[in-house]
PDB file of C-alpha atoms in Angstrom:
ATOM      1  CA  UNK A   1       3.505 178.717  63.301  1.00 89.00           C
ATOM      2  CA  UNK A   2       2.615 175.326  64.146  1.00 93.00           C
ATOM      3  CA  UNK A   3       5.441 173.532  66.357  1.00 97.00           C
ATOM      4  CA  UNK A   4       6.129 169.786  65.965  1.00 97.00           C
ATOM      5  CA  UNK A   5       8.277 167.580  67.590  1.00 97.00           C
ATOM      6  CA  UNK A   6       9.186 164.879  65.068  1.00 96.00           C
ATOM      7  CA  UNK A   7      10.499 161.432  67.043  1.00 93.00           C
ATOM      8  CA  UNK A   8      12.566 159.083  64.731  1.00 93.00           C
ATOM      9  CA  UNK A   9      15.272 156.320  64.563  1.00 88.00           C
ATOM     10  CA  UNK A  10      16.555 156.625  60.851  1.00 89.00           C
ATOM     11  CA  UNK A  11      16.692 159.562  58.441  1.00 93.00           C
ATOM     12  CA  UNK A  12      13.451 160.876  56.798  1.00 95.00           C
ATOM     13  CA  UNK A  13      12.471 159.295  53.273  1.00 95.00           C
ATOM     14  CA  UNK A  14      11.270 161.782  50.207  1.00 95.00           C
ATOM     15  CA  UNK A  15       8.114 160.106  50.883  1.00 95.00           C
ATOM     16  CA  UNK A  16       8.170 161.009  55.126  1.00 95.00           C
ATOM     17  CA  UNK A  17       9.407 164.707  54.146  1.00 96.00           C
ATOM     18  CA  UNK A  18       6.595 165.494  52.045  1.00 95.00           C
ATOM     19  CA  UNK A  19       3.845 163.426  54.400  1.00 93.00           C
ATOM     20  CA  UNK A  20       5.160 165.443  57.607  1.00 95.00           C
ATOM     21  CA  UNK A  21       5.332 168.732  56.181  1.00 95.00           C
ATOM     22  CA  UNK A  22       2.061 168.237  54.719  1.00 94.00           C
ATOM     23  CA  UNK A  23      -0.034 167.110  57.473  1.00 92.00           C
ATOM     24  CA  UNK A  24      -1.301 171.016  58.629  1.00 90.00           C
ATOM     25  CA  UNK A  25      -1.819 172.273  54.830  1.00 88.00           C
ATOM     26  CA  UNK A  26      -0.439 176.068  54.507  1.00 85.00           C
ATOM     27  CA  UNK A  27       0.065 176.341  57.538  1.00 88.00           C
ATOM     28  CA  UNK A  28       3.559 177.133  58.280  1.00 89.00           C
ATOM     29  CA  UNK A  29       5.159 174.303  60.455  1.00 92.00           C
ATOM     30  CA  UNK A  30       8.305 174.448  62.725  1.00 97.00           C
ATOM     31  CA  UNK A  31       9.999 170.915  64.040  1.00 98.00           C
ATOM     32  CA  UNK A  32      12.269 169.673  66.365  1.00 98.00           C
ATOM     33  CA  UNK A  33      13.287 166.766  65.344  1.00 98.00           C
ATOM     34  CA  UNK A  34      14.886 164.173  68.234  1.00 96.00           C
ATOM     35  CA  UNK A  35      16.389 161.158  66.589  1.00 95.00           C
ATOM     36  CA  UNK A  36      16.858 157.835  68.862  1.00 87.00           C
ATOM     37  CA  UNK A  37      19.224 155.557  67.564  1.00 82.00           C
ATOM     38  CA  UNK A  38      17.574 151.942  66.917  1.00 63.00           C
ATOM     39  CA  UNK A  39      19.725 150.118  68.208  1.00 53.00           C
ATOM     40  CA  UNK A  40      19.644 152.212  71.256  1.00 46.00           C
ATOM     41  CA  UNK A  41      15.836 151.732  71.670  1.00 49.00           C
ATOM     42  CA  UNK A  42      14.918 147.993  72.451  1.00 52.00           C
ATOM     43  CA  UNK A  43      16.810 144.406  72.816  1.00 59.00           C
ATOM     44  CA  UNK A  44      17.822 142.573  69.786  1.00 53.00           C
ATOM     45  CA  UNK A  45      15.053 140.076  70.336  1.00 52.00           C
ATOM     46  CA  UNK A  46      12.682 142.106  70.478  1.00 57.00           C
ATOM     47  CA  UNK A  47      13.698 144.023  67.068  1.00 58.00           C
ATOM     48  CA  UNK A  48      14.217 140.797  65.317  1.00 57.00           C
ATOM     49  CA  UNK A  49      10.898 139.785  66.560  1.00 59.00           C
ATOM     50  CA  UNK A  50       9.885 142.603  64.324  1.00 58.00           C
ATOM     51  CA  UNK A  51      11.436 142.074  61.322  1.00 60.00           C
ATOM     52  CA  UNK A  52      10.256 137.931  61.866  1.00 59.00           C
ATOM     53  CA  UNK A  53       6.392 139.437  62.124  1.00 59.00           C
ATOM     54  CA  UNK A  54       7.067 141.341  58.501  1.00 59.00           C
ATOM     55  CA  UNK A  55       8.071 139.032  56.986  1.00 64.00           C
ATOM     56  CA  UNK A  56      11.807 140.209  56.972  1.00 63.00           C
ATOM     57  CA  UNK A  57      14.075 137.264  57.666  1.00 56.00           C
ATOM     58  CA  UNK A  58      16.943 138.624  56.707  1.00 63.00           C
ATOM     59  CA  UNK A  59      16.518 142.000  58.613  1.00 62.00           C
ATOM     60  CA  UNK A  60      16.164 139.693  62.038  1.00 49.00           C
ATOM     61  CA  UNK A  61      19.758 137.739  61.423  1.00 52.00           C
ATOM     62  CA  UNK A  62      21.073 141.691  61.431  1.00 53.00           C
ATOM     63  CA  UNK A  63      19.766 143.016  64.637  1.00 48.00           C
ATOM     64  CA  UNK A  64      22.679 141.910  66.610  1.00 48.00           C
ATOM     65  CA  UNK A  65      24.872 143.752  64.129  1.00 48.00           C
ATOM     66  CA  UNK A  66      22.695 146.940  64.869  1.00 54.00           C
ATOM     67  CA  UNK A  67      25.096 149.551  66.068  1.00 52.00           C
ATOM     68  CA  UNK A  68      24.236 150.528  70.173  1.00 58.00           C
ATOM     69  CA  UNK A  69      26.249 153.176  72.753  1.00 61.00           C
ATOM     70  CA  UNK A  70      28.897 154.974  71.325  1.00 65.00           C
ATOM     71  CA  UNK A  71      28.637 153.376  68.110  1.00 68.00           C
ATOM     72  CA  UNK A  72      25.249 154.669  67.703  1.00 66.00           C
ATOM     73  CA  UNK A  73      26.355 158.226  67.953  1.00 81.00           C
ATOM     74  CA  UNK A  74      28.144 159.411  64.619  1.00 89.00           C
ATOM     75  CA  UNK A  75      25.233 157.562  62.396  1.00 88.00           C
ATOM     76  CA  UNK A  76      22.741 158.744  64.520  1.00 90.00           C
ATOM     77  CA  UNK A  77      24.329 162.142  63.813  1.00 94.00           C
ATOM     78  CA  UNK A  78      24.370 162.151  60.116  1.00 94.00           C
ATOM     79  CA  UNK A  79      21.023 160.609  59.897  1.00 94.00           C
ATOM     80  CA  UNK A  80      19.882 163.257  62.219  1.00 97.00           C
ATOM     81  CA  UNK A  81      21.646 166.507  59.944  1.00 97.00           C
ATOM     82  CA  UNK A  82      19.863 164.646  56.815  1.00 97.00           C
ATOM     83  CA  UNK A  83      16.545 164.060  58.047  1.00 97.00           C
ATOM     84  CA  UNK A  84      17.282 168.564  59.189  1.00 98.00           C
ATOM     85  CA  UNK A  85      18.228 169.116  55.611  1.00 98.00           C
ATOM     86  CA  UNK A  86      15.405 167.242  53.740  1.00 97.00           C
ATOM     87  CA  UNK A  87      12.886 169.480  56.018  1.00 97.00           C
ATOM     88  CA  UNK A  88      14.503 172.501  55.516  1.00 97.00           C
ATOM     89  CA  UNK A  89      14.670 171.781  51.405  1.00 97.00           C
ATOM     90  CA  UNK A  90      10.944 171.137  51.862  1.00 96.00           C
ATOM     91  CA  UNK A  91      10.623 174.954  53.403  1.00 94.00           C
ATOM     92  CA  UNK A  92       9.630 173.859  57.220  1.00 96.00           C
ATOM     93  CA  UNK A  93      12.047 175.527  60.234  1.00 97.00           C
ATOM     94  CA  UNK A  94      13.720 172.475  61.675  1.00 98.00           C
ATOM     95  CA  UNK A  95      16.410 171.674  64.650  1.00 98.00           C
ATOM     96  CA  UNK A  96      17.175 168.618  66.748  1.00 97.00           C
ATOM     97  CA  UNK A  97      19.238 166.792  68.383  1.00 96.00           C
ATOM     98  CA  UNK A  98      20.262 162.719  69.042  1.00 95.00           C
ATOM     99  CA  UNK A  99      18.482 161.424  72.008  1.00 92.00           C
ATOM    100  CA  UNK A 100      21.284 158.982  73.699  1.00 80.00           C
ATOM    101  CA  UNK A 101      18.925 158.330  77.358  1.00 78.00           C
ATOM    102  CA  UNK A 102      15.557 158.731  78.679  1.00 81.00           C
ATOM    103  CA  UNK A 103      13.857 159.719  75.524  1.00 84.00           C
ATOM    104  CA  UNK A 104      10.054 159.946  76.506  1.00 86.00           C
ATOM    105  CA  UNK A 105      11.494 162.262  79.733  1.00 90.00           C
ATOM    106  CA  UNK A 106      13.617 164.146  76.491  1.00 92.00           C
ATOM    107  CA  UNK A 107      10.427 164.697  74.174  1.00 92.00           C
ATOM    108  CA  UNK A 108       8.179 165.939  76.989  1.00 94.00           C
ATOM    109  CA  UNK A 109      11.140 168.355  78.013  1.00 95.00           C
ATOM    110  CA  UNK A 110      11.482 169.670  74.674  1.00 96.00           C
ATOM    111  CA  UNK A 111       7.256 169.486  74.129  1.00 96.00           C
ATOM    112  CA  UNK A 112       6.822 172.001  77.539  1.00 96.00           C
ATOM    113  CA  UNK A 113       9.968 174.468  76.420  1.00 97.00           C
ATOM    114  CA  UNK A 114       9.160 174.741  72.778  1.00 96.00           C
ATOM    115  CA  UNK A 115       5.042 174.804  73.698  1.00 96.00           C
ATOM    116  CA  UNK A 116       4.780 172.608  70.693  1.00 97.00           C
ATOM    117  CA  UNK A 117       1.710 172.026  69.147  1.00 96.00           C
ATOM    118  CA  UNK A 118       2.274 167.933  68.768  1.00 96.00           C
ATOM    119  CA  UNK A 119       4.022 164.989  68.623  1.00 95.00           C
ATOM    120  CA  UNK A 120       4.429 162.736  65.841  1.00 94.00           C
ATOM    121  CA  UNK A 121       6.567 159.770  66.000  1.00 90.00           C
ATOM    122  CA  UNK A 122       7.469 158.581  62.970  1.00 89.00           C
ATOM    123  CA  UNK A 123       8.862 154.560  63.409  1.00 84.00           C
ATOM    124  CA  UNK A 124       8.999 151.358  61.483  1.00 73.00           C
ATOM    125  CA  UNK A 125       6.331 148.979  62.945  1.00 66.00           C
ATOM    126  CA  UNK A 126       7.064 147.618  66.653  1.00 62.00           C
ATOM    127  CA  UNK A 127       4.583 145.188  66.840  1.00 59.00           C
ATOM    128  CA  UNK A 128       5.573 143.253  70.071  1.00 58.00           C
ATOM    129  CA  UNK A 129       6.263 146.988  71.754  1.00 60.00           C
ATOM    130  CA  UNK A 130       2.508 148.085  69.854  1.00 59.00           C
ATOM    131  CA  UNK A 131       0.742 145.082  71.266  1.00 57.00           C
ATOM    132  CA  UNK A 132       1.897 145.548  74.855  1.00 53.00           C
ATOM    133  CA  UNK A 133       1.317 149.497  74.401  1.00 52.00           C
ATOM    134  CA  UNK A 134       5.104 150.061  75.399  1.00 55.00           C
ATOM    135  CA  UNK A 135       6.407 151.702  71.965  1.00 68.00           C
ATOM    136  CA  UNK A 136       7.090 155.488  71.947  1.00 68.00           C
ATOM    137  CA  UNK A 137       3.511 157.170  70.847  1.00 69.00           C
ATOM    138  CA  UNK A 138       1.726 155.045  73.548  1.00 71.00           C
ATOM    139  CA  UNK A 139       3.663 155.865  76.087  1.00 73.00           C
ATOM    140  CA  UNK A 140       4.222 159.801  75.200  1.00 80.00           C
ATOM    141  CA  UNK A 141       0.401 159.762  74.914  1.00 82.00           C
ATOM    142  CA  UNK A 142       0.205 159.692  79.051  1.00 79.00           C
ATOM    143  CA  UNK A 143       2.879 161.788  79.074  1.00 83.00           C
ATOM    144  CA  UNK A 144       3.720 164.886  76.883  1.00 88.00           C
ATOM    145  CA  UNK A 145       0.374 166.768  78.087  1.00 89.00           C
ATOM    146  CA  UNK A 146      -0.313 167.580  73.411  1.00 93.00           C
ATOM    147  CA  UNK A 147      -1.884 165.249  70.921  1.00 91.00           C
ATOM    148  CA  UNK A 148       0.872 162.512  69.483  1.00 89.00           C
ATOM    149  CA  UNK A 149       0.221 160.576  66.218  1.00 88.00           C
ATOM    150  CA  UNK A 150       1.925 157.753  65.285  1.00 87.00           C
ATOM    151  CA  UNK A 151       3.290 157.262  61.484  1.00 83.00           C
ATOM    152  CA  UNK A 152       5.331 154.555  60.241  1.00 80.00           C
ATOM    153  CA  UNK A 153       8.313 155.691  58.311  1.00 83.00           C
ATOM    154  CA  UNK A 154       8.661 154.445  54.801  1.00 74.00           C
ATOM    155  CA  UNK A 155      11.824 152.952  53.483  1.00 70.00           C
ATOM    156  CA  UNK A 156      13.633 154.150  50.357  1.00 56.00           C
TER     157      UNK A 156
END
């Protein structure tokens, strides 16, 4: 069985599930999902710049309303549970957890403990962070010791 650590920031859409579950053809896949709440991953200004770069001006104006800290925990747990259920419904094994502190350290620990075969980072584009190679995927490539695949999440 192929083991993938999947880092997400929002619930998986049906397109996301189909995409990640078919990456390895007919081989069985087990997912360890790490949910990083969007409000906790970068400061409000960087998220707003990303929204503007994508032409989503209304989203940029709402970035200050994104829950952070303890307020982000409950929506993150719900998003994680929905994502795990969708992966299981697609025939995959899936476990996961909400990551509150040091997501890359947690990712490295999970890869080591599970002897994962790869990491998939599935997020919305983060142009500023990606330009400076400070996004999760770029930083993980130097830390986790397994291949890291960066994919852009779909929206429904």
